[in-house]
PDB file of C-alpha atoms in Angstrom:
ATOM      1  CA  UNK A   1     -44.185 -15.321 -63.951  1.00 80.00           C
ATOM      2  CA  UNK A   2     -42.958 -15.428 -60.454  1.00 87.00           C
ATOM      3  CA  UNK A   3     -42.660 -18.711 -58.506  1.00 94.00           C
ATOM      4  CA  UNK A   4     -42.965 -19.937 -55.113  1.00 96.00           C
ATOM      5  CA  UNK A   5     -39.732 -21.582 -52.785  1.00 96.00           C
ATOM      6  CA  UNK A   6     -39.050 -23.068 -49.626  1.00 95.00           C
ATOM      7  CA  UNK A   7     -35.962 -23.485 -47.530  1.00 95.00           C
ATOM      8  CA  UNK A   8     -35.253 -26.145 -44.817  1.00 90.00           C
ATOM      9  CA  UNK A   9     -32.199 -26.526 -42.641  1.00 85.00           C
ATOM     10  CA  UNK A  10     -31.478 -29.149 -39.855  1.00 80.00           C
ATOM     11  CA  UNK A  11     -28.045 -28.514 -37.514  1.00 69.00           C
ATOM     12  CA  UNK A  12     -27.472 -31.989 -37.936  1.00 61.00           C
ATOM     13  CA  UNK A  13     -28.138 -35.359 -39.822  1.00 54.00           C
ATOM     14  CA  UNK A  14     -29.658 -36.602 -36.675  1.00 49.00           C
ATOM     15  CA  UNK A  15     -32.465 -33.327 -36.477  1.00 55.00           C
ATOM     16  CA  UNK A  16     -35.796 -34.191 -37.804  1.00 61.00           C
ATOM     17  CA  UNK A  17     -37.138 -31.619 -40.607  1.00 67.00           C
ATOM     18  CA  UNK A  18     -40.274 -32.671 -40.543  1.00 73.00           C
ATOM     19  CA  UNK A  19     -41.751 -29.516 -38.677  1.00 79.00           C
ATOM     20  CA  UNK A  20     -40.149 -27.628 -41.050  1.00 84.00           C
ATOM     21  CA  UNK A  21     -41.709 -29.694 -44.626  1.00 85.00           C
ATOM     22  CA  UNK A  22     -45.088 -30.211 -43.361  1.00 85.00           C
ATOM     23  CA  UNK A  23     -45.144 -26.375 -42.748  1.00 86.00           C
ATOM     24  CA  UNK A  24     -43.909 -25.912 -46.091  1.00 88.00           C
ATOM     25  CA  UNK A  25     -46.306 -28.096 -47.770  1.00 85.00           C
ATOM     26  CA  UNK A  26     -49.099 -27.287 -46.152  1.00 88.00           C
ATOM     27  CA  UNK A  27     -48.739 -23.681 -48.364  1.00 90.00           C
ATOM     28  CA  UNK A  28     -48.602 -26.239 -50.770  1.00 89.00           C
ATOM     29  CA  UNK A  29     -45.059 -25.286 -52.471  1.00 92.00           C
ATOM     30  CA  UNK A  30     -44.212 -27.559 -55.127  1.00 91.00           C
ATOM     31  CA  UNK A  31     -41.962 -30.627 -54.045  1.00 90.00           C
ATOM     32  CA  UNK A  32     -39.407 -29.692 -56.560  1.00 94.00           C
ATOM     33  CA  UNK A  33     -39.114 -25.903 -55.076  1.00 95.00           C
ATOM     34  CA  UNK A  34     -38.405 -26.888 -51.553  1.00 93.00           C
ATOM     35  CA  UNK A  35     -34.107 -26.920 -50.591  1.00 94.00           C
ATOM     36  CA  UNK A  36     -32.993 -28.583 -47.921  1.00 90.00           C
ATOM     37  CA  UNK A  37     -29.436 -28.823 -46.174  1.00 89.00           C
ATOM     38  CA  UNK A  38     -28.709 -31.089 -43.439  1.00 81.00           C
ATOM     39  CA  UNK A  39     -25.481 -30.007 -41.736  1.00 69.00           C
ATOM     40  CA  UNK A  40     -23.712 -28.077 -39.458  1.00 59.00           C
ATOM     41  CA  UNK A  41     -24.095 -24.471 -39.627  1.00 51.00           C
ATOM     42  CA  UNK A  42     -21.016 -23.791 -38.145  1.00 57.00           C
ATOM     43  CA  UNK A  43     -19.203 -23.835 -41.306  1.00 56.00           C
ATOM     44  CA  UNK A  44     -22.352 -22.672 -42.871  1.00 61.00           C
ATOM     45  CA  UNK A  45     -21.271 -24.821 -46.578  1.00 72.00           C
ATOM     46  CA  UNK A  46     -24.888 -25.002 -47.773  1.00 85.00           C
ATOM     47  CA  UNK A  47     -25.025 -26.558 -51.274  1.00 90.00           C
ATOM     48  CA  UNK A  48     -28.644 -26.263 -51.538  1.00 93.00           C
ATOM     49  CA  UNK A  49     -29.253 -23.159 -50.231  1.00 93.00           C
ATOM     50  CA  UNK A  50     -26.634 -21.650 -52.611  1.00 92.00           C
ATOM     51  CA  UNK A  51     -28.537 -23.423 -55.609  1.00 94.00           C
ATOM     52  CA  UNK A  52     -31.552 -21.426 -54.780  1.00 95.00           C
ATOM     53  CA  UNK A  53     -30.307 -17.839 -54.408  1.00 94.00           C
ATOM     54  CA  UNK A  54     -28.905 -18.744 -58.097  1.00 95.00           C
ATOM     55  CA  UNK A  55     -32.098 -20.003 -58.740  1.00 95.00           C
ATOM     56  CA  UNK A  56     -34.319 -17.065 -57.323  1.00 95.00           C
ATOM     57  CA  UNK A  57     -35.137 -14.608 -59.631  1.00 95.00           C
ATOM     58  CA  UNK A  58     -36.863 -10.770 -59.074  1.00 93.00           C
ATOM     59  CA  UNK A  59     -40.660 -11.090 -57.515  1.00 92.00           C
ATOM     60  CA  UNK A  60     -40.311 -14.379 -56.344  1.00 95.00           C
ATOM     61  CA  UNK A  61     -41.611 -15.425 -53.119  1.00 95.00           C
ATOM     62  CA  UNK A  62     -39.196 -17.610 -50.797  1.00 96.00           C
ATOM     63  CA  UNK A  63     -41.012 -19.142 -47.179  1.00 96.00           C
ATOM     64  CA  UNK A  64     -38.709 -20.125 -44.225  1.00 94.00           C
ATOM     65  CA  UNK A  65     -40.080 -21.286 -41.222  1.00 90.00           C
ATOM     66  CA  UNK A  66     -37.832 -19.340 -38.772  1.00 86.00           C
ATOM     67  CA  UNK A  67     -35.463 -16.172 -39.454  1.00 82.00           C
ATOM     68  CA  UNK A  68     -32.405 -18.385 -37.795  1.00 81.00           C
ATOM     69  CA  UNK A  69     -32.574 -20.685 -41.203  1.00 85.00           C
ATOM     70  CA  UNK A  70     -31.058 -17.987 -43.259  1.00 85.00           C
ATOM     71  CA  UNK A  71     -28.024 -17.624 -41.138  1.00 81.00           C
ATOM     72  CA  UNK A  72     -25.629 -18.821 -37.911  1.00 75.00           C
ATOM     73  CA  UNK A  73     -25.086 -15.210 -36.924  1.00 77.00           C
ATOM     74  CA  UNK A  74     -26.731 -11.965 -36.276  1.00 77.00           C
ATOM     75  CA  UNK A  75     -24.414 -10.363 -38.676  1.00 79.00           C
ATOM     76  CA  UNK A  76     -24.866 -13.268 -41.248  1.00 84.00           C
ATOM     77  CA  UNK A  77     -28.953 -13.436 -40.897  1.00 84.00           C
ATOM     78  CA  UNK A  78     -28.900  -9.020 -41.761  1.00 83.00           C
ATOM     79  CA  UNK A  79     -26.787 -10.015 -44.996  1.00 86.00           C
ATOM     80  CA  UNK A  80     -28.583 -12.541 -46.467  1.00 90.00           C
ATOM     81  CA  UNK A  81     -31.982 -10.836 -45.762  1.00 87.00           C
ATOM     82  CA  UNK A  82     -30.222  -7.729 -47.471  1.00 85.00           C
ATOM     83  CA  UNK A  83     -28.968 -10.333 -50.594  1.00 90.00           C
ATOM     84  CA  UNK A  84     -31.974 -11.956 -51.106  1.00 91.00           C
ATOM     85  CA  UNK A  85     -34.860  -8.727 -50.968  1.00 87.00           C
ATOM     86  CA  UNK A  86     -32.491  -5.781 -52.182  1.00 85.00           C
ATOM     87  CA  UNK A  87     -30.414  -7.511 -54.664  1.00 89.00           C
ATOM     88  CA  UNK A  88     -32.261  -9.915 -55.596  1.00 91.00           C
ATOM     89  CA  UNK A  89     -35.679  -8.260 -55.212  1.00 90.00           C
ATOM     90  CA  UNK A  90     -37.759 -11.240 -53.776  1.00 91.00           C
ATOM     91  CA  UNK A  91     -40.410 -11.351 -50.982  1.00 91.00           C
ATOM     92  CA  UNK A  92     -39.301 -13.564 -48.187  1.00 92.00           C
ATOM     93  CA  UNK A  93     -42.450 -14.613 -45.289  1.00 92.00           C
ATOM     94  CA  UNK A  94     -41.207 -15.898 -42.331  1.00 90.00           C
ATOM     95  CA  UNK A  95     -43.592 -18.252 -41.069  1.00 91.00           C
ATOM     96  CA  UNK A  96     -43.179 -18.365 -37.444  1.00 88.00           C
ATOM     97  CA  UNK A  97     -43.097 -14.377 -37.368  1.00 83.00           C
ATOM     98  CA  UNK A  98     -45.942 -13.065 -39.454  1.00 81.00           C
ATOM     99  CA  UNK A  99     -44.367  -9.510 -39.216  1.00 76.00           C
ATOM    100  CA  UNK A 100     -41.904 -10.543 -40.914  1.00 82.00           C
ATOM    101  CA  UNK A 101     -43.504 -10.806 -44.719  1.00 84.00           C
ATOM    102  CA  UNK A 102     -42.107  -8.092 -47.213  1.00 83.00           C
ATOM    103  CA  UNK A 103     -45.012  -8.815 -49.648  1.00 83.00           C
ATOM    104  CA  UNK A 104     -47.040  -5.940 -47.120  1.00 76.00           C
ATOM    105  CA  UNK A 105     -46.036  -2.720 -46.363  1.00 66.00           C
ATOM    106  CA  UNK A 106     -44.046  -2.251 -49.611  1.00 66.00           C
ATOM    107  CA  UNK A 107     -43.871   1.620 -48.414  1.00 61.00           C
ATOM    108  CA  UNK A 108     -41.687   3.513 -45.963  1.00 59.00           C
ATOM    109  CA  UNK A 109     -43.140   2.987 -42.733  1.00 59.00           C
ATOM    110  CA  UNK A 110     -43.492  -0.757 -43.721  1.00 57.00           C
ATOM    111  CA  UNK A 111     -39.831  -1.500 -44.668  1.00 64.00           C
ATOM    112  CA  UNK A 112     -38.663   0.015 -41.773  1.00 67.00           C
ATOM    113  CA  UNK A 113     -41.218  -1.659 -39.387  1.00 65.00           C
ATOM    114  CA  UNK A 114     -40.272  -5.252 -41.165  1.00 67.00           C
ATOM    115  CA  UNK A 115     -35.927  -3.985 -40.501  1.00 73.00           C
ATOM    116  CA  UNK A 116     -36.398  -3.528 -37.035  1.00 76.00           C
ATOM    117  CA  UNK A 117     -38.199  -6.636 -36.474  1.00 72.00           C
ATOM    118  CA  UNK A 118     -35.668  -8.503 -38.381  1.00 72.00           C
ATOM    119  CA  UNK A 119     -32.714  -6.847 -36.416  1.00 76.00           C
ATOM    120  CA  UNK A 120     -34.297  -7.607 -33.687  1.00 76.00           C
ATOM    121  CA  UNK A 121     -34.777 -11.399 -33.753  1.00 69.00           C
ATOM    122  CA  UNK A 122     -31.839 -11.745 -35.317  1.00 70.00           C
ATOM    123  CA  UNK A 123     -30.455 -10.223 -32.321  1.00 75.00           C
ATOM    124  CA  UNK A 124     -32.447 -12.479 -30.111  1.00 72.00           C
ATOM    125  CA  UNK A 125     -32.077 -15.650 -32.273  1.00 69.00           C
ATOM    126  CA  UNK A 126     -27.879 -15.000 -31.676  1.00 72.00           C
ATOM    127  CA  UNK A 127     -28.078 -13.939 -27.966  1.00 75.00           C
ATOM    128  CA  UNK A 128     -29.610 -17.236 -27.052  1.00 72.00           C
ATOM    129  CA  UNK A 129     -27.338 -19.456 -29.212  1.00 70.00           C
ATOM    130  CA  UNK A 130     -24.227 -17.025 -26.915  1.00 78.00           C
ATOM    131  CA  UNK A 131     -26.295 -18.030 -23.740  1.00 76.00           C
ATOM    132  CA  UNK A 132     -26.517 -21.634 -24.790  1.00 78.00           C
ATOM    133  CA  UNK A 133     -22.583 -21.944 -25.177  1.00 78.00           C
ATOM    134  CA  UNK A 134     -21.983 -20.325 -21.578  1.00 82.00           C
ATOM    135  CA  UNK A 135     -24.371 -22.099 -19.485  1.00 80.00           C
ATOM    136  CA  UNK A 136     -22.273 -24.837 -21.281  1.00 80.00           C
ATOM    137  CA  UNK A 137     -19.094 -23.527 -20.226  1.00 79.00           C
ATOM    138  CA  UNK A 138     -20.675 -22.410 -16.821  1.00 76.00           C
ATOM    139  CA  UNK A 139     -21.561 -26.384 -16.199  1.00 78.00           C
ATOM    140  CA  UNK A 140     -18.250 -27.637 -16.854  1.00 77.00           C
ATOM    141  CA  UNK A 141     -16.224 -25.160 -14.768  1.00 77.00           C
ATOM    142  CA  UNK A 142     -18.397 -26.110 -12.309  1.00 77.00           C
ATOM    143  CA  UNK A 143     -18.633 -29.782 -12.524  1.00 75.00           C
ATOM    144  CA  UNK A 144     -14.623 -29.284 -12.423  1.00 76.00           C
ATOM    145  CA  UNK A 145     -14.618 -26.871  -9.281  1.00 76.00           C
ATOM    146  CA  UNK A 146     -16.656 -29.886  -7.525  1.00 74.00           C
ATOM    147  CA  UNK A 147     -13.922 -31.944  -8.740  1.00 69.00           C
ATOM    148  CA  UNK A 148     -16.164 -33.967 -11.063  1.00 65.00           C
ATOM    149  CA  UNK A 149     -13.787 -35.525 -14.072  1.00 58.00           C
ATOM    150  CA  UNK A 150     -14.866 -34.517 -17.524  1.00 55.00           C
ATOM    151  CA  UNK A 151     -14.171 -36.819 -20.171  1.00 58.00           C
ATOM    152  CA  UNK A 152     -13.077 -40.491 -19.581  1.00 60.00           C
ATOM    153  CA  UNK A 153     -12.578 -42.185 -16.484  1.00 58.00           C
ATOM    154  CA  UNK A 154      -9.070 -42.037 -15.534  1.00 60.00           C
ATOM    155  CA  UNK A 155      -7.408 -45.292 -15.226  1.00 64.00           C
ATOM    156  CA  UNK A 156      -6.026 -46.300 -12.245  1.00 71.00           C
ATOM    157  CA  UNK A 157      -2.181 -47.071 -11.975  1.00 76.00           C
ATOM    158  CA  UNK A 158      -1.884 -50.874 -11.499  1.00 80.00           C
ATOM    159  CA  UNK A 159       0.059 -51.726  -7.971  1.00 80.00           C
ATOM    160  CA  UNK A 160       2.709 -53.850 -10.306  1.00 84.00           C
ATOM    161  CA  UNK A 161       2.891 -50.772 -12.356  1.00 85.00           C
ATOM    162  CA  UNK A 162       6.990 -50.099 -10.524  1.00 86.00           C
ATOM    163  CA  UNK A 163       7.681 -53.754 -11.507  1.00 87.00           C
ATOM    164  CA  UNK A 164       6.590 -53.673 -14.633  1.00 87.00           C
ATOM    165  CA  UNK A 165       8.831 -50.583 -15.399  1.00 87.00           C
ATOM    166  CA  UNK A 166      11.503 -52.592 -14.332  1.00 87.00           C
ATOM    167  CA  UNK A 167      11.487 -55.186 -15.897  1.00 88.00           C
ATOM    168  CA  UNK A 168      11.040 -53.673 -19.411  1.00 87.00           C
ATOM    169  CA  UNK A 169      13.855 -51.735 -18.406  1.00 86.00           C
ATOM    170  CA  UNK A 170      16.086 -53.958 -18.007  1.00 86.00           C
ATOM    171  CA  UNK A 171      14.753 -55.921 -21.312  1.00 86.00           C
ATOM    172  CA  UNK A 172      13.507 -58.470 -19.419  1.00 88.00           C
ATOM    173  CA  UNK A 173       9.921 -58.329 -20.747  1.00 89.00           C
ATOM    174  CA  UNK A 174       8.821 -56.763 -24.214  1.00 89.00           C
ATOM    175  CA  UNK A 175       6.519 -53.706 -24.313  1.00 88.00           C
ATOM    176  CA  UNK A 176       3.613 -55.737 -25.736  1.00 89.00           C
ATOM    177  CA  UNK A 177       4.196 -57.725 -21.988  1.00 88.00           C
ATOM    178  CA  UNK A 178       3.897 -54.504 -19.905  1.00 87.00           C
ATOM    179  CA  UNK A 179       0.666 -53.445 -22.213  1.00 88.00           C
ATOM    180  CA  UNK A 180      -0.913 -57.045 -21.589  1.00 87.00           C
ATOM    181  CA  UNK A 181      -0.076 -56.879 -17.810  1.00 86.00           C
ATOM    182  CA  UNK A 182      -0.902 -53.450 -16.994  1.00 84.00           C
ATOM    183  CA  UNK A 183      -4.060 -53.259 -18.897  1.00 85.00           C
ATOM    184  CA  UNK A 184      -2.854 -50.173 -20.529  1.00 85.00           C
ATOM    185  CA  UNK A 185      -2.575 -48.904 -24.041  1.00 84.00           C
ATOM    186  CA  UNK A 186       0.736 -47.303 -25.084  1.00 85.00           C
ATOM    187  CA  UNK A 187      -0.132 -43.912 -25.295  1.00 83.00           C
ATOM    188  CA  UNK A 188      -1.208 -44.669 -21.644  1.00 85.00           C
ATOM    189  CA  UNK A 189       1.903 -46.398 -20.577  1.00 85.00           C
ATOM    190  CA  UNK A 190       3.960 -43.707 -21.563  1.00 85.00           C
ATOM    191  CA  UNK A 191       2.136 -41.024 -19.727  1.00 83.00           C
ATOM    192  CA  UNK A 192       2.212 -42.748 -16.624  1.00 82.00           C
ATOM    193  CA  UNK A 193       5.833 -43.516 -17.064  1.00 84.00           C
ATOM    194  CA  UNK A 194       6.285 -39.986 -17.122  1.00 82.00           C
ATOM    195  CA  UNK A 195       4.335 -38.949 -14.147  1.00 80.00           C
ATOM    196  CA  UNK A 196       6.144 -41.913 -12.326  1.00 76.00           C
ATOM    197  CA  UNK A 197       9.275 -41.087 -13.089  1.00 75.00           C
ATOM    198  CA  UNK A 198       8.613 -36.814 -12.250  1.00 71.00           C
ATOM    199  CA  UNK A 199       9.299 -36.867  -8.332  1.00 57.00           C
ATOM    200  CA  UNK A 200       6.799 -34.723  -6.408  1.00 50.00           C
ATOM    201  CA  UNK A 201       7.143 -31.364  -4.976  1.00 44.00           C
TER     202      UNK A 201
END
């Protein structure tokens, strides 16, 4: 007797799965057969998801809601599809690309229509995370070539900043002193002592 399964994953704790759950149940999947992760899947560590590939067993059917929930990567998406129908010989529907549902087709010309599809998305699903990360990257050089400062604020040198310096060294006021008066922490002290004491060019 073959059974039916659902997988969600959410990026974060924050993302909201519901999309993904009221999909699933409206194909009305037992409670008890849906996995979830929520985390990253940068390090891809998905307890749940491993549970149900142990769990999965030959003719059983496994719905996703989108082809990037089985994997980070192009190359990682192609394996898993490979793990899960050749190896361990389930159907998987992909709900938010019909073409991609091994229960039809079961000849030739099917299985290679449904591969090409699948490379193909998984292609696309990869390419756009890449394009994400350099518009990113793109935004910040730019920001930076405008002179914009990423990050914190930087804090301004107070004007008894030389007198402070002084005075501590000569051990006539004690570190906590120069933190309290300069409005600095020590990390911060330090650096600027640095700077202050490299002449310029």
């Amino acid at each position: 007797m073959s059974s039916v399964y659902g997988y969600v994953r959410v990026s974060t704790r924050e993302q909201n799965e519901d999309r993904q759950l009221i999909a699933l149940q409206e194909l009305l999947i037992p409670t008890e057969n849906i996995y979830m992760d929520k985390q990253s899947g940068k390090d891809f560590d998905r307890p749940q998801y491993k549970k149900l590939v142990r769990k999965l067993k030959r003719d059983d059917l496994l719905y996703i809601k989108s082809i990037d929930r089985l994997g980070r990567n192009y190359d990682e998406i192609l394996e898993q599809w490979r793990l899960l129908t050749k190896e361990k010989g389930i159907d998987i529907v992909v709900l938010d690309m019909p073409l991609l549902d091994t229960r039809r087709g079961k000849d030739l010309m099917g299985t290679f229509l449904s591969d090409i599809v699948l490379q193909l998305l998984s292609f696309v699903a990869e390419n756009e995370r890449t394009n994400i990360r350099q518009r990113q990257a793109e935004g910040i050089a730019a920001a930076k070539a405008k002179g914009v400062h990423m990050g914190r604020p930087v804090k301004a040198v107070p004007d008894c900043f030389p007198m402070l310096v002084d005075k501590w060294n000569e051990k006539l006021i004690s570190m906590d002193d120069v933190l309290k008066e300069s409005g600095m922490s020590e990390a911060t002290f330090y650096r600027r002592l640095r700077e202050y004491r490299t002449p310029l060019n």
